[in-house]
Short mmCIF file of C-alpha atoms in Angstrom, two decimals:
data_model
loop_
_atom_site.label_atom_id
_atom_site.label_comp_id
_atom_site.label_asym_id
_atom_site.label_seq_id
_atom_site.Cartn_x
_atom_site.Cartn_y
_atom_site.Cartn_z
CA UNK A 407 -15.93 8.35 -28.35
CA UNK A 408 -15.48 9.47 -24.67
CA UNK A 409 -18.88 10.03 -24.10
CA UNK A 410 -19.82 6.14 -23.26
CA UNK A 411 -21.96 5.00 -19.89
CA UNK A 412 -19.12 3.05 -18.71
CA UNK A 413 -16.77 5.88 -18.20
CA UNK A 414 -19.56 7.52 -15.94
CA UNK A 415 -19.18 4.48 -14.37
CA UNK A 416 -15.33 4.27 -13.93
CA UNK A 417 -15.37 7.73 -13.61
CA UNK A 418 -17.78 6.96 -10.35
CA UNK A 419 -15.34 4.13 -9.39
CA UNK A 420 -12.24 6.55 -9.41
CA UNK A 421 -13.85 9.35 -7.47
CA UNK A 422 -14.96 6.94 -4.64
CA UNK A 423 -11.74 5.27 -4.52
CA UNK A 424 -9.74 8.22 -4.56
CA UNK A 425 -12.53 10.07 -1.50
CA UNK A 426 -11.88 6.95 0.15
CA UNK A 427 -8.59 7.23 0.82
CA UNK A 428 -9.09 10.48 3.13
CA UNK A 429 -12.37 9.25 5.07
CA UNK A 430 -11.47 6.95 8.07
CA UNK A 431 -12.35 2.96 7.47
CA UNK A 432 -13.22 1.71 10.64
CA UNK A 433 -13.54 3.36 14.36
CA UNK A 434 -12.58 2.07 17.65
CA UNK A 435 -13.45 3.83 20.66
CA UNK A 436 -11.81 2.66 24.05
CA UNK A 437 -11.87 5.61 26.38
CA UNK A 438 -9.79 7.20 23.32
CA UNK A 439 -11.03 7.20 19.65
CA UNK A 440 -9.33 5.38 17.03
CA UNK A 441 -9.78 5.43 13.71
CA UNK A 442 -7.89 3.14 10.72
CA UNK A 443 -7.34 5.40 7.60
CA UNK A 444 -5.34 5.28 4.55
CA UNK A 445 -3.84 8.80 5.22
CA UNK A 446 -4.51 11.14 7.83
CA UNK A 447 -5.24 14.22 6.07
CA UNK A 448 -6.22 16.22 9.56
CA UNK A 449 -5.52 16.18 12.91
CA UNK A 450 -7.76 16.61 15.98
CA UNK A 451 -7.10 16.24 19.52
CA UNK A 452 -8.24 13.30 21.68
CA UNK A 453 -8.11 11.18 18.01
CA UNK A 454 -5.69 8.91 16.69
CA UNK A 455 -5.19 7.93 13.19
CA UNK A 456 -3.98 4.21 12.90
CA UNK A 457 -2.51 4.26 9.69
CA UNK A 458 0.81 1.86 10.40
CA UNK A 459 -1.78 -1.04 10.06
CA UNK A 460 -3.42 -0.03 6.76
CA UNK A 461 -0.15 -0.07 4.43
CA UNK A 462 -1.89 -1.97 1.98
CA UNK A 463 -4.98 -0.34 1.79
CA UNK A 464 -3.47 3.19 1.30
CA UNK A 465 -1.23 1.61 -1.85
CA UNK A 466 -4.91 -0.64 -3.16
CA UNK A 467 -7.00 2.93 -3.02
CA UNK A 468 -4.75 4.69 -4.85
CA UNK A 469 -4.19 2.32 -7.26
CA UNK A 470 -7.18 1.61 -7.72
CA UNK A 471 -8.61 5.27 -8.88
CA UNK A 472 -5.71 5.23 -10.87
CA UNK A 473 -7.02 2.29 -12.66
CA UNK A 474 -9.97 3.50 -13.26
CA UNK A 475 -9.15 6.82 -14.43
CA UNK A 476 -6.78 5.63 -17.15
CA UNK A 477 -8.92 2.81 -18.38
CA UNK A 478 -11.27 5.85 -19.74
CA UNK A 479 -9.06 6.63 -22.54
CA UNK A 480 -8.47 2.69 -23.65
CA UNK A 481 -11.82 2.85 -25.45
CA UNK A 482 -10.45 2.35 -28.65
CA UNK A 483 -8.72 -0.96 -26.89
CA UNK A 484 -11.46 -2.52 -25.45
CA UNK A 485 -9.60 -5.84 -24.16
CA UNK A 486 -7.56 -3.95 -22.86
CA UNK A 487 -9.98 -1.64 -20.96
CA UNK A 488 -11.61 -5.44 -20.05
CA UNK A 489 -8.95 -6.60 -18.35
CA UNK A 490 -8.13 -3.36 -16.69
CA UNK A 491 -11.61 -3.03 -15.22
CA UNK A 492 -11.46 -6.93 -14.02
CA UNK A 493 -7.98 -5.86 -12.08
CA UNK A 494 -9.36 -2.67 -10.82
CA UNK A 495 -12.27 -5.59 -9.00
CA UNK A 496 -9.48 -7.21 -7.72
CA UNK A 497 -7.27 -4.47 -6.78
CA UNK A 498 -11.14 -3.10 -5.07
CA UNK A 499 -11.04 -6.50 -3.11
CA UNK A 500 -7.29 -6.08 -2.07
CA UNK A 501 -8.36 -2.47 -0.68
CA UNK A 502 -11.53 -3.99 1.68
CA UNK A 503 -9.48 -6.81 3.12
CA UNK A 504 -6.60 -5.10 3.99
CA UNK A 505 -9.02 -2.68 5.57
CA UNK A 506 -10.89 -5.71 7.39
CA UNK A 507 -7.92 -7.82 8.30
CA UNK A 508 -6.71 -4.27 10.16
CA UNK A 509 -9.74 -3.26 12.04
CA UNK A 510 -10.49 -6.98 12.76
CA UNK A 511 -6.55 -7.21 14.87
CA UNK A 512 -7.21 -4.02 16.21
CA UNK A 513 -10.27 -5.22 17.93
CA UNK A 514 -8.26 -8.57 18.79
CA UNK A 515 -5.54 -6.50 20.43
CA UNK A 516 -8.10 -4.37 22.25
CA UNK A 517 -9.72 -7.74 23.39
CA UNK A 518 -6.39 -9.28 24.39
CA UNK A 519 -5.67 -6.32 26.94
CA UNK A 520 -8.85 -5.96 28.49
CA UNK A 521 -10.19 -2.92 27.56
CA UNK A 522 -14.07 -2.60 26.29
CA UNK A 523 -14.46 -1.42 23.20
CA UNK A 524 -16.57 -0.39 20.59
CA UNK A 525 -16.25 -0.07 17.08
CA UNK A 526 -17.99 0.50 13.63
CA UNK A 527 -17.32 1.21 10.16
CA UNK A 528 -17.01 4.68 8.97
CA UNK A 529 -17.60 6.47 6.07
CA UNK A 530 -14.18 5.27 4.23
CA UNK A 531 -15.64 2.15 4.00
CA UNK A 532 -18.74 3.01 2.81
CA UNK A 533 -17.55 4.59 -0.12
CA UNK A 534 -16.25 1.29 -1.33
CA UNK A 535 -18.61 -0.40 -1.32
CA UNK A 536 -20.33 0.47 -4.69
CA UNK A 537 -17.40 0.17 -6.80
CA UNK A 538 -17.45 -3.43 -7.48
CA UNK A 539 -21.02 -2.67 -8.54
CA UNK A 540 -19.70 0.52 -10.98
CA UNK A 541 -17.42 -1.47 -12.18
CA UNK A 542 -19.29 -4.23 -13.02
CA UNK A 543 -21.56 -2.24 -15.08
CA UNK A 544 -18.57 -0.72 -16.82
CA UNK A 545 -17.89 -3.55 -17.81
CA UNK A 546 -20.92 -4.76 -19.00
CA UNK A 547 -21.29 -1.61 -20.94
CA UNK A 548 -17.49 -2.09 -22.60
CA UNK A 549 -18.89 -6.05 -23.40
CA UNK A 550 -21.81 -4.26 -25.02
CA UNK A 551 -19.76 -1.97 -27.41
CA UNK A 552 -17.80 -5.42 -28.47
CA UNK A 553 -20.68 -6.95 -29.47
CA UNK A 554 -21.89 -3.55 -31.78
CA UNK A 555 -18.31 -3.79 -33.08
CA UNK A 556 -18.36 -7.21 -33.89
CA UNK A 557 -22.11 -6.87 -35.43
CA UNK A 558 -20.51 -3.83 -37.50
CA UNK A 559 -17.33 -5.59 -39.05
CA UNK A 560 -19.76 -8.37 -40.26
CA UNK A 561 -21.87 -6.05 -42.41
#
């Protein structure tokens, strides 16, 4: 029984966690352009790729598709698959901090030396932000299959 909503849904989760990883977070520009990524999967000139700062982030991302991925096949173990989806929110929360708590002292050190900049999120941390939403409905759809199971046994 693979063929359920909710693993649409965590598959949704995984794919944006996982495209997340190679799409910068967060972009500073002050006279040169940073960005803060998990990984720096290209290089161009005139950029820089923080990615010292985002240690967390690139082991919460990965972890967090990961998650999500596996807790497809749990459906005959749906507590399981619960509890997997709540830490995948958590793990999802983990991943945008670490990301905010590094652009936020970037802009503090930029601030602290003088320098005017300007920053703004990119498209990394876009692509988190429906996740907590997928899996939310993944696991209202799991919830749902508990409740037909439980409504079955009694017959």
């Amino acid at each position: 029984m693979v063929a359920r909503i909710q693993n649409l849904y965590l598959f949704l989760a995984g794919l944006l966690a996982a495209g997340s990883m190679f799409f910068p977070f967060w972009s500073f520009s002050a006279g040169k352009i940073y960005f803060i990524t998990d990984f720096a999967s290209f290089s161009t000139p005139g950029i820089l790729y923080v990615t010292e700062s985002c240690y967390a982030a690139g082991i919460f991302s990965p972890l967090t598709a990961i998650l999500s991925l596996a807790s497809i096949f749990l459906f005959k173990n749906r507590v399981l698959q619960s509890k997997l989806i709540l830490l995948g929110i958590l793990l999802f929360l983990g991943d945008l901090f670490s990301g905010l708590t590094a652009a936020h002292f970037l802009n503090q050190y930029f601030q602290s030396i003088g320098t005017a900049v300007t920053h703004k999120p990119e498209a990394g941390f876009f692509m988190l932000l429906p996740e907590p939403v997928l899996f939310m409905m993944a696991l209202k759809g799991v919830k749902k299959d508990e409740k037909i199971v439980n409504a079955y046994k009694r017959l």
